[in-house]
Amino acid sequence: MKIGKKEDLQALREKCAMYESWLRALDEHGKFDLWFKDKDSQYRYVNKHFANTMGRTKAELVERTPEDVFGADRAERVRIMDRKVMNDGLLQRVVPCDESGALEVHEENRFVVNDEQGNPVGLGCLAFETTEKSMAEEALAQAQQMAQLGNWRWSVRDKCLISCSEQFANILGVSFTQAFSTMQNRADKIIHPDDRQLVREVDNRKGEIGFGGYDIEYRILLSDGVERHVREIAEPLMGNDGTPVEYAGTLQDITDKKTTEIELLRARDELELRVEERTADLQHMANHDVLTGTLNRTAFVKQIEVRLAESGDLKAAFIVLDLDGFKNVNDCYGHAAGDLLLQIVAERLKQRMDGRTLVSRLGGDEFGICIISTEIDAAGAKQICEDIERTLAAKIKLGSCEVFVGCSFGIFMIENSTTPIAEAYKSADIALYRAKKSTTQTIMQFEDKMAEEAAYRHKLEQDLRKAVNEGSLGVAFQPQVVVQGEQLVGFEALARWQHPEFGAIRPDLFIQIAEQTGLINELGKQVLDRACLETAKLNRSFDKSFRISVNLSSRQFDDHKLVDYIANACRTHSISPDMLELEVTENLFLNNSDQTKATLDAIRELGARVALDDFGTGYSSLGYLRRFEIDRIKLDRSFIKDVNWSASDQRIVRGIISLAQSLNISTIAEGVETDQQREFLEECACDEIQGFYYGVPSSADVLTDLMSKGGERYAIHHLPDVLAV
Ligand code: C2E
Ligand code: MG
Ligand code: MG
């Protein structure tokens, strides 16, 4: 403004007076703070409201420096702020009214004051008290509280906090005003020692061009020692020259999230550990026999394969061991005792083993032992079997009882690593089978010819199944004659099998196969039915009532329908049950079971008789004869064979007959071939005779033919001359 003419001066005066009256009115009534400072931060004008706010008079403020008004410490901050305004041109912020941190705040607008030429001459400030926050602010604060998130602004040049939200201070665990000082060199004050480096680096780089925004997580330590996890996200605000002047960001309390994360990680680790343990358990279970803890068959075979493949020059002895009479232990003492026996045997086997040996329970009472070594040979393998045999021979205590265990061994020598282990097992098993059958040897090494025998046996098994299914087995009848008067009283029915390729198969062989394969039930049923059918025909043809003896295998007693089909056969073919005799062998009584007794009682209740076959060769005792109420004893052929010249056989035969007589049990001698034998038996008062002397087993047709020609006497004396079946 230029001072010129008088009228201009007058007009200027009037204008000034008007400005002054406005200023006075503002000073008087303004509900806001207003001040102006010069470039040196000295107050040049303050309004009354500001003086009140500061608790001073106007005179105490005007022309005073920040040091005069606030003291050195705060003055420094005031000057920083003023410089910032001079620099940036404008600053808007919300600040607390006093240092107490009370909720009353000022909304400040600081600005640069320029002269007419636009040069900065100072700064001004207009501040409103906002004791009542706006609805939006309230909502924002609430949202921040809920999100546990605070916001802040930071001056790059002055390295201090410019503004922050209340929630920001809350997260730091300080009052709103304390937040400003806390953030000064914050790394040393509030940051967890382990995270200080990270925070320092970020704070130091805040002015760098190209540093840009950041997103970090760190921990803070509150004054009470509580640790909080926070996430800080910030973006730079660029000045006119493209360098960052401020950073605006958020701070979020993520302690809960972190704790959950840590708990989740811990839970996952725990779970992983458990899964690992469980997997190890499952793996152990998958590879081991549950009862004995030895390798199971699959793992055993696999481990042998792996070891042989690893070292091509290794040899191995594959041994299969089977306990003798294990079934008896199960039958006599129960399955728990059987299990215990297997565990003890497995333990004794394991104790004997060294690093080159694998042990497995292959199933049932069968164990596998494989010695893998470059030195092992057949003699060495046999030696090991003998050692094991000795180890197992020591008596074994099963609860209150004691047992002695015998065993048999089959050995197969694996000479090169390409031998399939399944083949080795099969061959060792064949050798074992031979050892079990042998009466002199318990250890057998596999030889090629054994495989042929095994193949033959396997073929017989297949073909027998076919024959039983087709019902093509035959039945032969052998006469049974009363000694006194040589009268034909009945026949023994004996199964016959005419193999299409190999001809007649020995009954003791195919009966054994039938027993092992379970075919015996069906086979026995067919023989019984055929025997009753043919006997009924003979009875009708010759108006007789012949007795028919049918062999029953011990295994048939497992069939709970046995008594039913015996009754059924009698009914169907009109055979009076008291003319049916069932021959059982002594091994039936081995387990002395109530079940056996009940079945025998039921058979006798039908009216049928029970004969004890091959008497004297098994385990018969007087006790059994009484308990099971046997009707007839069949003296075994082995006593009759040499009875005319063996004094001991004579004593035995006499003894058995007098024993039977004392028990009121009738006797029949088997295998009588000569007149001398017959005479001796007559002298001993044996009741009946069966043997080639009176007739070989023959078909029902041959018998009918002979009897038609010359009657019973003719038939029994001419049977040896005809072709036996
Ligand atoms: P087993 O029940 O003791 O039958 C008597 C065996 O002695 C018969 O042999 C018979 O042919 C033979 N034999 C009879 N008299 C004489 C003789 O004077 N001298 C000689 N050397 N032998 C004589 P086979 O028919 O070979 O039967 C053998 C065994 O097979 C039978 O012995 C019996 O245990 C069994 N068996 C036969 N058929 C059946 C059947 O249908 N069921 C069952 N479970 N076993 C049967
Ligand atoms: Mg018999
Ligand atoms: Mg017999």
Short mmCIF file of C-alpha atoms and ligand atoms in Angstrom, two decimals, residues 480 492-494 549-552 583-585 612-614 634 670 690, ligand 2:
data_model
loop_
_atom_site.label_atom_id
_atom_site.label_comp_id
_atom_site.label_asym_id
_atom_site.label_seq_id
_atom_site.Cartn_x
_atom_site.Cartn_y
_atom_site.Cartn_z
CA GLN A 480 -16.57 -159.34 10.07
CA GLU A 492 -16.55 -152.67 7.62
CA ALA A 493 -17.13 -150.02 4.98
CA LEU A 494 -13.82 -148.72 3.58
CA SER A 549 -19.13 -150.44 10.58
CA VAL A 550 -18.20 -147.00 9.28
CA ASN A 551 -14.99 -145.12 10.09
CA LEU A 552 -15.32 -141.63 11.57
CA GLU A 583 -15.29 -146.63 14.40
CA VAL A 584 -13.34 -143.89 16.09
CA THR A 585 -9.63 -143.74 16.85
CA LEU A 612 -12.42 -148.08 19.19
CA ASP A 613 -10.33 -148.73 16.05
CA ASP A 614 -6.62 -149.65 15.95
CA LYS A 634 -10.72 -153.39 17.55
CA GLU A 670 -8.10 -156.80 12.69
CA GLN A 690 -11.81 -159.25 10.44
MG MG B 2 -11.69 -149.11 10.74
#
